[in-house]
Coordinates of C-alpha atoms in Angstrom, one line a residue:
X1 CA 13.7 -18.5 -19.8
X2 CA 13.0 -21.0 -17.0
X3 CA 9.8 -22.9 -17.6
X4 CA 8.0 -21.7 -14.4
X5 CA 8.6 -18.1 -15.4
X6 CA 7.8 -18.4 -19.1
X7 CA 5.0 -16.4 -20.6
X8 CA 2.9 -17.1 -23.7
X9 CA 4.6 -14.3 -25.7
X10 CA 8.3 -13.6 -26.2
X11 CA 8.3 -10.0 -24.8
X12 CA 9.2 -9.4 -21.2
X13 CA 10.1 -5.7 -21.2
X14 CA 6.6 -4.4 -20.8
X15 CA 4.7 -3.8 -17.6
X16 CA 5.8 -6.1 -14.7
X17 CA 7.2 -8.9 -16.9
X18 CA 10.7 -7.5 -16.6
X19 CA 10.8 -8.8 -13.1
X20 CA 10.6 -12.4 -14.3
X21 CA 13.8 -12.0 -16.3
X22 CA 15.7 -10.6 -13.3
X23 CA 14.5 -13.5 -11.1
X24 CA 15.1 -16.2 -13.8
X25 CA 18.6 -15.0 -14.4
X26 CA 19.5 -13.6 -11.0
X27 CA 22.9 -15.4 -10.8
X28 CA 23.9 -14.0 -14.2
X29 CA 22.8 -10.4 -13.3
X30 CA 24.6 -10.7 -9.9
X31 CA 27.8 -11.7 -11.6
X32 CA 27.8 -8.3 -13.4
X33 CA 28.6 -6.7 -10.0
X34 CA 26.3 -3.7 -10.6
X35 CA 26.3 -1.8 -7.2
X36 CA 22.5 -1.2 -7.6
X37 CA 21.6 -4.8 -8.4
X38 CA 20.5 -5.6 -4.8
X39 CA 17.9 -2.8 -5.1
X40 CA 16.7 -4.1 -8.5
X41 CA 16.7 -7.7 -7.3
X42 CA 14.5 -6.8 -4.3
X43 CA 12.2 -4.8 -6.5
X44 CA 11.9 -7.7 -9.0
X45 CA 11.0 -10.1 -6.3
X46 CA 8.4 -7.8 -4.8
X47 CA 6.9 -7.0 -8.3
X48 CA 6.7 -10.6 -9.4
X49 CA 5.2 -11.7 -6.0
X50 CA 2.5 -9.0 -6.3
X51 CA 1.7 -9.1 -10.1
X52 CA 2.8 -12.6 -11.3
X53 CA 2.2 -14.7 -8.1
X54 CA 1.6 -18.0 -9.9
X55 CA 4.9 -17.9 -11.8
X56 CA 6.8 -16.5 -8.8
X57 CA 5.5 -19.2 -6.5
X58 CA 6.1 -22.0 -9.1
X59 CA 9.7 -20.8 -9.5
X60 CA 10.6 -20.0 -5.9
X61 CA 8.6 -22.7 -4.2
X62 CA 7.0 -20.1 -2.0
X63 CA 3.3 -20.3 -1.2
X64 CA 1.9 -16.9 -2.1
X65 CA -1.2 -15.9 -0.2
X66 CA -3.6 -13.0 -0.9
X67 CA -1.9 -10.9 1.8
X68 CA 1.4 -11.3 -0.2
X69 CA 0.0 -10.4 -3.6
X70 CA -2.1 -7.6 -4.9
X71 CA -3.4 -9.8 -7.7
X72 CA -4.4 -12.7 -5.4
X73 CA -6.1 -10.2 -3.0
X74 CA -8.1 -8.8 -5.9
X75 CA -9.0 -12.2 -7.2
X76 CA -10.3 -13.2 -3.7
X77 CA -12.4 -10.0 -3.5
X78 CA -14.0 -10.6 -6.9
X79 CA -14.6 -14.3 -6.1
X80 CA -16.4 -13.2 -2.9
X81 CA -18.5 -10.8 -4.9
X82 CA -19.7 -13.2 -7.6
X83 CA -23.4 -12.7 -8.3
X84 CA -23.3 -9.1 -7.0
X85 CA -23.6 -6.1 -9.2
X86 CA -20.1 -4.7 -9.7
X87 CA -19.5 -1.1 -10.6
X88 CA -18.1 -0.8 -14.1
X89 CA -18.1 3.0 -14.4
X90 CA -18.8 6.0 -12.2
X91 CA -19.7 9.6 -12.9
X92 CA -19.5 12.6 -10.5
X93 CA -22.1 15.2 -10.1
X94 CA -20.6 17.0 -13.0
X95 CA -22.6 14.6 -15.2
X96 CA -26.0 16.0 -16.2
X97 CA -27.8 12.9 -14.8
X98 CA -26.1 12.9 -11.4
X99 CA -27.5 15.2 -8.6
X100 CA -25.1 17.1 -6.3
X101 CA -23.6 15.0 -3.5
X102 CA -24.1 11.8 -5.5
X103 CA -22.1 9.5 -7.7
X104 CA -23.8 7.8 -10.7
X105 CA -22.7 4.2 -11.3
X106 CA -23.3 1.7 -13.9
X107 CA -22.6 -2.0 -13.6
X108 CA -23.3 -5.6 -14.3
X109 CA -23.3 -8.9 -12.3
X110 CA -19.9 -10.2 -11.5
X111 CA -19.6 -13.7 -12.9
X112 CA -15.9 -14.4 -12.2
X113 CA -12.4 -13.2 -12.3
X114 CA -9.3 -14.1 -14.4
X115 CA -5.9 -15.0 -13.0
X116 CA -4.7 -11.4 -13.1
X117 CA -7.6 -10.0 -11.1
X118 CA -9.7 -8.6 -13.9
X119 CA -13.5 -9.1 -13.3
X120 CA -15.7 -10.9 -15.7
X121 CA -19.3 -9.6 -16.0
X122 CA -22.5 -10.8 -17.5
X123 CA -26.2 -9.9 -17.9
X124 CA -28.0 -6.7 -18.2
X125 CA -26.6 -3.2 -17.3
X126 CA -27.7 -1.5 -14.1
X127 CA -27.6 2.2 -13.3
X128 CA -28.0 3.9 -10.0
X129 CA -26.9 6.6 -7.5
X130 CA -25.0 6.4 -4.3
X131 CA -23.8 9.0 -1.8
X132 CA -20.5 10.6 -2.9
X133 CA -19.0 10.0 0.5
X134 CA -19.5 6.2 0.2
X135 CA -17.8 5.9 -3.2
X136 CA -14.1 5.3 -3.2
X137 CA -12.5 4.7 -6.6
X138 CA -9.3 3.3 -5.0
X139 CA -11.2 0.3 -3.6
X140 CA -10.3 -2.7 -5.8
X141 CA -13.9 -3.9 -6.0
X142 CA -17.0 -1.7 -5.6
X143 CA -20.4 -3.3 -5.5
X144 CA -23.9 -1.8 -5.6
X145 CA -24.7 -3.5 -2.3
X146 CA -21.7 -2.2 -0.5
X147 CA -22.3 1.3 -1.8
X148 CA -26.1 1.1 -1.0
X149 CA -26.8 2.2 -4.6
X150 CA -30.4 3.3 -5.3
X151 CA -31.2 1.7 -8.7
X152 CA -32.6 3.9 -11.5
X153 CA -35.0 2.7 -14.2

């Protein structure tokens, strides 16, 4: 495996890591003359750019920005929210402690983010309620401040 694309482990078939093999051995795969390889090659580049931006940029020489990579975008969002209370779990009004029209949230202060866009938290747990219309689980980062969470004791 080319050094720039090498991972700590030896397995590349899981999750998005397959894309690194395709990119690293693109010439060899192209020589097989598979009629679908162009589709696979494009998918591999897109996947690696989004999910393994550091390795992809190091190998291709491209500068990858947050607008080019889901992971870098998420890292930037978490870094901007350091110190805020981030939502770690949410419950709809089906939960016995959540009134109709609300979402119950629990969270901790965001202290950082790793290179794959996973938040790091620290400190005490917080619990609160926000309007159901404000909560969007598809948002990469939800904070108590952005949701205007009413803290609970």
